[in-house]
PDB file of C-alpha atoms in Angstrom:
ATOM      1  CA  UNK A   1       0.000   0.000   0.000  1.00 84.00           C
ATOM      2  CA  UNK A   2       1.189   3.518  -0.774  1.00 86.00           C
ATOM      3  CA  UNK A   3      -0.176   6.478   1.179  1.00 90.00           C
ATOM      4  CA  UNK A   4       0.304  10.189   0.605  1.00 92.00           C
ATOM      5  CA  UNK A   5       0.459  12.085   3.894  1.00 93.00           C
ATOM      6  CA  UNK A   6      -0.106  15.816   3.456  1.00 94.00           C
ATOM      7  CA  UNK A   7       1.086  18.321   6.052  1.00 94.00           C
ATOM      8  CA  UNK A   8       1.217  22.106   6.009  1.00 92.00           C
ATOM      9  CA  UNK A   9       4.727  22.765   7.301  1.00 91.00           C
ATOM     10  CA  UNK A  10       8.049  20.964   7.707  1.00 86.00           C
ATOM     11  CA  UNK A  11       7.718  20.367  11.465  1.00 90.00           C
ATOM     12  CA  UNK A  12       4.468  18.453  10.930  1.00 93.00           C
ATOM     13  CA  UNK A  13       6.023  16.408   8.122  1.00 89.00           C
ATOM     14  CA  UNK A  14       9.026  15.523  10.265  1.00 87.00           C
ATOM     15  CA  UNK A  15       6.789  14.453  13.154  1.00 90.00           C
ATOM     16  CA  UNK A  16       4.646  12.243  10.926  1.00 90.00           C
ATOM     17  CA  UNK A  17       7.692  10.718   9.238  1.00 85.00           C
ATOM     18  CA  UNK A  18       9.297  10.038  12.615  1.00 85.00           C
ATOM     19  CA  UNK A  19       6.261   8.037  13.676  1.00 87.00           C
ATOM     20  CA  UNK A  20       6.477   5.937  10.536  1.00 83.00           C
ATOM     21  CA  UNK A  21      10.218   5.435  10.931  1.00 73.00           C
ATOM     22  CA  UNK A  22      10.856   3.731  14.269  1.00 58.00           C
ATOM     23  CA  UNK A  23      14.369   2.778  13.143  1.00 48.00           C
ATOM     24  CA  UNK A  24      15.589   5.599  10.851  1.00 49.00           C
ATOM     25  CA  UNK A  25      18.147   4.868   8.173  1.00 51.00           C
ATOM     26  CA  UNK A  26      21.572   6.451   8.776  1.00 41.00           C
ATOM     27  CA  UNK A  27      21.075   8.517   5.618  1.00 42.00           C
ATOM     28  CA  UNK A  28      17.930  10.643   5.413  1.00 48.00           C
ATOM     29  CA  UNK A  29      16.308  10.533   1.963  1.00 51.00           C
ATOM     30  CA  UNK A  30      16.813  13.728  -0.020  1.00 54.00           C
ATOM     31  CA  UNK A  31      13.566  15.711  -0.230  1.00 56.00           C
ATOM     32  CA  UNK A  32      12.158  15.908  -3.767  1.00 60.00           C
ATOM     33  CA  UNK A  33      10.896  19.310  -4.826  1.00 58.00           C
ATOM     34  CA  UNK A  34       7.366  19.703  -6.151  1.00 59.00           C
ATOM     35  CA  UNK A  35       5.445  22.802  -7.198  1.00 55.00           C
ATOM     36  CA  UNK A  36       4.107  24.140  -3.919  1.00 55.00           C
ATOM     37  CA  UNK A  37       5.949  21.704  -1.650  1.00 58.00           C
ATOM     38  CA  UNK A  38       8.273  18.749  -1.383  1.00 58.00           C
ATOM     39  CA  UNK A  39       8.139  15.049  -0.616  1.00 59.00           C
ATOM     40  CA  UNK A  40       9.968  13.058   2.027  1.00 60.00           C
ATOM     41  CA  UNK A  41       9.637   9.364   1.183  1.00 58.00           C
ATOM     42  CA  UNK A  42       9.693   6.651   3.846  1.00 57.00           C
ATOM     43  CA  UNK A  43       9.347   2.897   3.254  1.00 54.00           C
ATOM     44  CA  UNK A  44      10.182   1.467   6.643  1.00 55.00           C
ATOM     45  CA  UNK A  45       7.015  -0.451   7.539  1.00 63.00           C
ATOM     46  CA  UNK A  46       6.402  -3.759   5.736  1.00 74.00           C
ATOM     47  CA  UNK A  47       3.384  -3.320   3.519  1.00 79.00           C
ATOM     48  CA  UNK A  48       3.342   0.490   3.674  1.00 82.00           C
ATOM     49  CA  UNK A  49       5.061   3.096   1.531  1.00 80.00           C
ATOM     50  CA  UNK A  50       4.394   6.571   2.922  1.00 84.00           C
ATOM     51  CA  UNK A  51       5.238   9.771   1.074  1.00 86.00           C
ATOM     52  CA  UNK A  52       5.067  12.781   3.391  1.00 88.00           C
ATOM     53  CA  UNK A  53       4.229  16.005   1.564  1.00 89.00           C
ATOM     54  CA  UNK A  54       4.802  19.530   2.839  1.00 90.00           C
ATOM     55  CA  UNK A  55       2.036  21.280   0.966  1.00 89.00           C
ATOM     56  CA  UNK A  56       1.627  24.713   2.526  1.00 88.00           C
ATOM     57  CA  UNK A  57      -0.881  26.459   4.770  1.00 92.00           C
ATOM     58  CA  UNK A  58      -4.567  26.727   3.917  1.00 93.00           C
ATOM     59  CA  UNK A  59      -7.050  24.705   1.855  1.00 94.00           C
ATOM     60  CA  UNK A  60      -6.029  26.150  -1.524  1.00 93.00           C
ATOM     61  CA  UNK A  61      -2.315  25.435  -1.071  1.00 92.00           C
ATOM     62  CA  UNK A  62      -3.077  21.975   0.317  1.00 95.00           C
ATOM     63  CA  UNK A  63      -5.370  21.116  -2.594  1.00 95.00           C
ATOM     64  CA  UNK A  64      -2.877  22.314  -5.203  1.00 92.00           C
ATOM     65  CA  UNK A  65       0.085  20.470  -3.689  1.00 91.00           C
ATOM     66  CA  UNK A  66      -1.938  17.290  -3.139  1.00 94.00           C
ATOM     67  CA  UNK A  67      -3.253  17.305  -6.697  1.00 93.00           C
ATOM     68  CA  UNK A  68       0.278  17.744  -8.032  1.00 90.00           C
ATOM     69  CA  UNK A  69       1.618  14.835  -5.983  1.00 90.00           C
ATOM     70  CA  UNK A  70      -1.284  12.574  -6.956  1.00 92.00           C
ATOM     71  CA  UNK A  71      -0.598  13.231 -10.621  1.00 90.00           C
ATOM     72  CA  UNK A  72       2.981  12.001 -10.243  1.00 85.00           C
ATOM     73  CA  UNK A  73       2.453   8.634  -8.528  1.00 86.00           C
ATOM     74  CA  UNK A  74      -0.176   5.999  -7.747  1.00 90.00           C
ATOM     75  CA  UNK A  75      -1.584   6.066  -4.232  1.00 92.00           C
ATOM     76  CA  UNK A  76      -4.218   4.076  -2.360  1.00 92.00           C
ATOM     77  CA  UNK A  77      -4.996   6.592   0.390  1.00 95.00           C
ATOM     78  CA  UNK A  78      -4.471  10.277   1.191  1.00 96.00           C
ATOM     79  CA  UNK A  79      -4.011  11.441   4.789  1.00 97.00           C
ATOM     80  CA  UNK A  80      -4.257  15.058   5.937  1.00 97.00           C
ATOM     81  CA  UNK A  81      -2.177  15.444   9.080  1.00 97.00           C
ATOM     82  CA  UNK A  82      -0.861  18.110  11.383  1.00 96.00           C
ATOM     83  CA  UNK A  83      -1.655  20.180  14.424  1.00 96.00           C
ATOM     84  CA  UNK A  84      -4.762  22.257  15.037  1.00 96.00           C
ATOM     85  CA  UNK A  85      -7.092  23.765  17.568  1.00 96.00           C
ATOM     86  CA  UNK A  86      -9.283  21.577  19.738  1.00 95.00           C
ATOM     87  CA  UNK A  87     -12.829  22.251  20.873  1.00 95.00           C
ATOM     88  CA  UNK A  88     -12.947  22.186  24.675  1.00 90.00           C
ATOM     89  CA  UNK A  89     -13.492  20.140  26.673  1.00 92.00           C
ATOM     90  CA  UNK A  90     -13.527  17.144  24.312  1.00 92.00           C
ATOM     91  CA  UNK A  91     -10.136  17.772  22.694  1.00 94.00           C
ATOM     92  CA  UNK A  92      -7.600  19.347  25.078  1.00 94.00           C
ATOM     93  CA  UNK A  93      -4.021  20.272  24.064  1.00 94.00           C
ATOM     94  CA  UNK A  94      -1.874  17.211  23.525  1.00 94.00           C
ATOM     95  CA  UNK A  95      -4.785  15.025  22.445  1.00 96.00           C
ATOM     96  CA  UNK A  96      -5.513  13.625  18.980  1.00 98.00           C
ATOM     97  CA  UNK A  97      -8.600  13.917  16.810  1.00 98.00           C
ATOM     98  CA  UNK A  98      -9.391  11.637  13.872  1.00 98.00           C
ATOM     99  CA  UNK A  99     -12.018  13.036  11.535  1.00 98.00           C
ATOM    100  CA  UNK A 100     -15.252  11.188  10.876  1.00 97.00           C
ATOM    101  CA  UNK A 101     -16.075  14.115   8.563  1.00 97.00           C
ATOM    102  CA  UNK A 102     -13.855  16.717   6.890  1.00 98.00           C
ATOM    103  CA  UNK A 103     -15.901  19.911   6.858  1.00 95.00           C
ATOM    104  CA  UNK A 104     -15.306  23.201   5.042  1.00 91.00           C
ATOM    105  CA  UNK A 105     -16.716  25.303   7.849  1.00 90.00           C
ATOM    106  CA  UNK A 106     -16.553  28.698   6.113  1.00 87.00           C
ATOM    107  CA  UNK A 107     -17.312  27.714   2.504  1.00 80.00           C
ATOM    108  CA  UNK A 108     -20.675  29.264   1.730  1.00 72.00           C
ATOM    109  CA  UNK A 109     -22.459  32.566   2.185  1.00 80.00           C
ATOM    110  CA  UNK A 110     -23.438  34.887   4.997  1.00 80.00           C
ATOM    111  CA  UNK A 111     -27.140  35.813   4.965  1.00 80.00           C
ATOM    112  CA  UNK A 112     -29.396  37.829   7.275  1.00 82.00           C
ATOM    113  CA  UNK A 113     -30.668  34.467   8.548  1.00 77.00           C
ATOM    114  CA  UNK A 114     -27.177  33.134   9.180  1.00 79.00           C
ATOM    115  CA  UNK A 115     -24.507  31.122   7.394  1.00 83.00           C
ATOM    116  CA  UNK A 116     -25.437  28.908   4.425  1.00 75.00           C
ATOM    117  CA  UNK A 117     -23.024  26.116   3.449  1.00 78.00           C
ATOM    118  CA  UNK A 118     -22.179  25.940  -0.218  1.00 79.00           C
ATOM    119  CA  UNK A 119     -24.394  22.931  -1.000  1.00 79.00           C
ATOM    120  CA  UNK A 120     -27.432  24.814   0.300  1.00 76.00           C
ATOM    121  CA  UNK A 121     -26.677  27.485  -2.303  1.00 78.00           C
ATOM    122  CA  UNK A 122     -27.206  24.847  -4.964  1.00 77.00           C
ATOM    123  CA  UNK A 123     -23.633  24.012  -5.921  1.00 84.00           C
ATOM    124  CA  UNK A 124     -20.542  22.344  -4.561  1.00 82.00           C
ATOM    125  CA  UNK A 125     -20.096  20.445  -1.301  1.00 87.00           C
ATOM    126  CA  UNK A 126     -18.668  21.230   2.087  1.00 89.00           C
ATOM    127  CA  UNK A 127     -18.221  17.760   3.606  1.00 92.00           C
ATOM    128  CA  UNK A 128     -16.066  14.748   2.743  1.00 95.00           C
ATOM    129  CA  UNK A 129     -16.413  11.467   4.623  1.00 97.00           C
ATOM    130  CA  UNK A 130     -13.479   9.125   5.212  1.00 97.00           C
ATOM    131  CA  UNK A 131     -13.989   5.357   5.119  1.00 96.00           C
ATOM    132  CA  UNK A 132     -15.919   4.802   8.345  1.00 95.00           C
ATOM    133  CA  UNK A 133     -14.108   1.600   9.305  1.00 95.00           C
ATOM    134  CA  UNK A 134     -10.682   3.125   8.725  1.00 96.00           C
ATOM    135  CA  UNK A 135     -11.488   6.262  10.725  1.00 97.00           C
ATOM    136  CA  UNK A 136     -12.874   4.233  13.625  1.00 97.00           C
ATOM    137  CA  UNK A 137      -9.875   1.895  13.716  1.00 96.00           C
ATOM    138  CA  UNK A 138      -7.467   4.812  13.470  1.00 97.00           C
ATOM    139  CA  UNK A 139      -9.145   6.582  16.376  1.00 97.00           C
ATOM    140  CA  UNK A 140      -9.120   3.434  18.484  1.00 96.00           C
ATOM    141  CA  UNK A 141      -5.471   2.647  17.782  1.00 96.00           C
ATOM    142  CA  UNK A 142      -4.240   6.177  18.458  1.00 97.00           C
ATOM    143  CA  UNK A 143      -6.521   6.941  21.402  1.00 96.00           C
ATOM    144  CA  UNK A 144      -7.994   9.825  19.434  1.00 97.00           C
ATOM    145  CA  UNK A 145     -11.385  11.461  19.607  1.00 97.00           C
ATOM    146  CA  UNK A 146     -13.446  10.477  16.554  1.00 98.00           C
ATOM    147  CA  UNK A 147     -15.257  13.656  15.500  1.00 98.00           C
ATOM    148  CA  UNK A 148     -15.662  16.129  12.644  1.00 97.00           C
ATOM    149  CA  UNK A 149     -12.615  18.256  11.878  1.00 98.00           C
ATOM    150  CA  UNK A 150     -13.415  21.709  10.536  1.00 97.00           C
ATOM    151  CA  UNK A 151     -11.353  23.322   7.797  1.00 96.00           C
ATOM    152  CA  UNK A 152     -11.210  27.113   8.018  1.00 94.00           C
ATOM    153  CA  UNK A 153      -9.345  29.751   6.031  1.00 90.00           C
ATOM    154  CA  UNK A 154      -9.043  32.005   9.092  1.00 87.00           C
ATOM    155  CA  UNK A 155      -8.075  30.478  12.423  1.00 89.00           C
ATOM    156  CA  UNK A 156     -10.538  31.192  15.219  1.00 90.00           C
ATOM    157  CA  UNK A 157      -9.288  33.863  17.597  1.00 89.00           C
ATOM    158  CA  UNK A 158     -12.342  35.016  19.554  1.00 91.00           C
ATOM    159  CA  UNK A 159     -14.883  33.494  21.882  1.00 92.00           C
ATOM    160  CA  UNK A 160     -17.701  34.713  19.616  1.00 90.00           C
ATOM    161  CA  UNK A 161     -16.300  32.901  16.594  1.00 90.00           C
ATOM    162  CA  UNK A 162     -15.715  29.732  18.615  1.00 93.00           C
ATOM    163  CA  UNK A 163     -19.306  29.840  19.862  1.00 92.00           C
ATOM    164  CA  UNK A 164     -20.596  30.355  16.324  1.00 89.00           C
ATOM    165  CA  UNK A 165     -18.679  27.343  15.002  1.00 90.00           C
ATOM    166  CA  UNK A 166     -19.732  25.198  17.951  1.00 92.00           C
ATOM    167  CA  UNK A 167     -23.372  26.120  17.382  1.00 89.00           C
ATOM    168  CA  UNK A 168     -23.189  25.161  13.697  1.00 89.00           C
ATOM    169  CA  UNK A 169     -21.047  22.069  14.319  1.00 93.00           C
ATOM    170  CA  UNK A 170     -21.807  20.875  17.865  1.00 93.00           C
ATOM    171  CA  UNK A 171     -19.933  17.589  17.433  1.00 95.00           C
ATOM    172  CA  UNK A 172     -16.726  19.144  16.053  1.00 95.00           C
ATOM    173  CA  UNK A 173     -13.504  18.001  17.665  1.00 96.00           C
ATOM    174  CA  UNK A 174     -10.890  20.189  16.014  1.00 96.00           C
ATOM    175  CA  UNK A 175     -10.251  23.027  13.610  1.00 97.00           C
ATOM    176  CA  UNK A 176      -7.417  23.207  11.078  1.00 96.00           C
ATOM    177  CA  UNK A 177      -6.733  24.777   7.689  1.00 95.00           C
ATOM    178  CA  UNK A 178      -6.010  22.027   5.160  1.00 96.00           C
ATOM    179  CA  UNK A 179      -8.172  18.904   5.485  1.00 96.00           C
ATOM    180  CA  UNK A 180     -10.988  19.827   3.128  1.00 96.00           C
ATOM    181  CA  UNK A 181      -8.543  20.984   0.446  1.00 96.00           C
ATOM    182  CA  UNK A 182      -6.682  17.679   0.671  1.00 97.00           C
ATOM    183  CA  UNK A 183      -9.994  15.821   0.474  1.00 97.00           C
ATOM    184  CA  UNK A 184     -11.076  17.729  -2.641  1.00 96.00           C
ATOM    185  CA  UNK A 185      -7.880  16.706  -4.449  1.00 96.00           C
ATOM    186  CA  UNK A 186      -8.205  13.101  -3.277  1.00 97.00           C
ATOM    187  CA  UNK A 187     -11.826  12.936  -4.447  1.00 97.00           C
ATOM    188  CA  UNK A 188     -10.845  14.217  -7.886  1.00 95.00           C
ATOM    189  CA  UNK A 189      -8.568  11.177  -8.152  1.00 96.00           C
ATOM    190  CA  UNK A 190     -11.148   8.774  -6.710  1.00 95.00           C
ATOM    191  CA  UNK A 191      -9.110   8.161  -3.562  1.00 96.00           C
ATOM    192  CA  UNK A 192     -10.233   7.814   0.075  1.00 97.00           C
ATOM    193  CA  UNK A 193      -9.057  10.376   2.599  1.00 97.00           C
ATOM    194  CA  UNK A 194      -8.302  10.366   6.328  1.00 98.00           C
ATOM    195  CA  UNK A 195      -7.507  13.294   8.624  1.00 98.00           C
ATOM    196  CA  UNK A 196      -5.652  13.221  11.939  1.00 98.00           C
ATOM    197  CA  UNK A 197      -4.952  16.287  14.061  1.00 98.00           C
ATOM    198  CA  UNK A 198      -2.879  16.781  17.190  1.00 97.00           C
ATOM    199  CA  UNK A 199      -4.268  19.568  19.351  1.00 97.00           C
ATOM    200  CA  UNK A 200      -1.903  22.429  20.144  1.00 95.00           C
ATOM    201  CA  UNK A 201      -4.407  24.929  21.553  1.00 93.00           C
ATOM    202  CA  UNK A 202      -8.045  25.465  22.384  1.00 91.00           C
ATOM    203  CA  UNK A 203     -10.363  26.928  19.762  1.00 94.00           C
ATOM    204  CA  UNK A 204     -11.259  30.359  21.107  1.00 88.00           C
ATOM    205  CA  UNK A 205      -9.562  33.612  22.099  1.00 88.00           C
ATOM    206  CA  UNK A 206      -6.078  33.798  20.609  1.00 86.00           C
ATOM    207  CA  UNK A 207      -3.486  33.171  23.335  1.00 84.00           C
ATOM    208  CA  UNK A 208      -0.073  32.255  21.973  1.00 82.00           C
ATOM    209  CA  UNK A 209       1.304  31.746  25.471  1.00 81.00           C
ATOM    210  CA  UNK A 210      -1.115  28.850  25.967  1.00 83.00           C
ATOM    211  CA  UNK A 211      -0.188  27.007  22.777  1.00 87.00           C
ATOM    212  CA  UNK A 212       1.545  23.650  23.217  1.00 91.00           C
ATOM    213  CA  UNK A 213       3.039  23.111  19.776  1.00 91.00           C
ATOM    214  CA  UNK A 214       5.896  20.871  20.904  1.00 92.00           C
ATOM    215  CA  UNK A 215       3.504  18.681  22.860  1.00 93.00           C
ATOM    216  CA  UNK A 216       1.199  18.465  19.848  1.00 96.00           C
ATOM    217  CA  UNK A 217       4.037  17.495  17.493  1.00 96.00           C
ATOM    218  CA  UNK A 218       5.102  14.761  19.912  1.00 94.00           C
ATOM    219  CA  UNK A 219       1.506  13.528  19.987  1.00 96.00           C
ATOM    220  CA  UNK A 220       1.461  13.507  16.181  1.00 96.00           C
ATOM    221  CA  UNK A 221       4.577  11.312  16.108  1.00 94.00           C
ATOM    222  CA  UNK A 222       3.048   8.910  18.633  1.00 94.00           C
ATOM    223  CA  UNK A 223      -0.170   8.907  16.644  1.00 95.00           C
ATOM    224  CA  UNK A 224       1.570   7.907  13.441  1.00 94.00           C
ATOM    225  CA  UNK A 225       3.509   5.206  15.266  1.00 91.00           C
ATOM    226  CA  UNK A 226       0.145   3.650  16.179  1.00 93.00           C
ATOM    227  CA  UNK A 227      -1.505   4.520  12.862  1.00 93.00           C
ATOM    228  CA  UNK A 228       1.035   2.771  10.631  1.00 89.00           C
ATOM    229  CA  UNK A 229      -0.114  -0.808  11.346  1.00 89.00           C
ATOM    230  CA  UNK A 230      -3.750   0.286  10.912  1.00 92.00           C
ATOM    231  CA  UNK A 231      -2.958   1.595   7.433  1.00 91.00           C
ATOM    232  CA  UNK A 232      -1.162  -1.634   6.536  1.00 88.00           C
ATOM    233  CA  UNK A 233      -4.101  -3.782   7.647  1.00 88.00           C
ATOM    234  CA  UNK A 234      -6.654  -1.569   5.941  1.00 88.00           C
ATOM    235  CA  UNK A 235      -4.617  -1.584   2.736  1.00 82.00           C
ATOM    236  CA  UNK A 236      -4.374  -5.360   2.724  1.00 81.00           C
ATOM    237  CA  UNK A 237      -8.161  -5.637   3.032  1.00 81.00           C
ATOM    238  CA  UNK A 238      -9.226  -2.906   0.626  1.00 77.00           C
ATOM    239  CA  UNK A 239      -6.506  -2.018  -1.853  1.00 62.00           C
ATOM    240  CA  UNK A 240      -7.241  -4.727  -4.413  1.00 54.00           C
ATOM    241  CA  UNK A 241     -11.035  -4.853  -4.165  1.00 51.00           C
TER     242      UNK A 241
END
């Protein structure tokens, strides 16, 4: 099985790759440049080849980089991964969230009656669903919360915005900036998608002093260490159907 793992920045890519490489080779593979990002290739788990892509911040950059990578190689699964904000109290800093839905939370229109998602305007979609069995097994193996992950173009920084998102998406576990873009590119290639987020801060008023980025990156590495065997098993069962 070959999986494409899409991250926004280098630190996330390195954390994911570390989890998939319990015994690193003495020589680190040379990153391969792509338009909008680069690939770090790891093939250290039997049955799993994982290409880790640094695709940039935001849904547009993530979609463009993912689409480029998918055009250059054959993959069985696309994984959006990185850190993000967690909705309290279900997803505190240092915890993991696996998406049971990848939601474009601000793709739509503002109206006097409130926000309308794009599909209610009569075009497009704002939700992608991962394979339910894979998402459930991934959450169980990593100890993650299984819940919707919201994709936003502007990170939440106020209590009012957090309350608005929670009211529209009461089951949401985390907020990030790339998952839906990755899912759009995967869907265009007919590929399933999974999203995993390590929580670095609470969704709400912006407080950089309270962020726990190092703790979240460590959690992401541990998550991928547990996720690798799940991907292998899932690939063996589904890849050749």
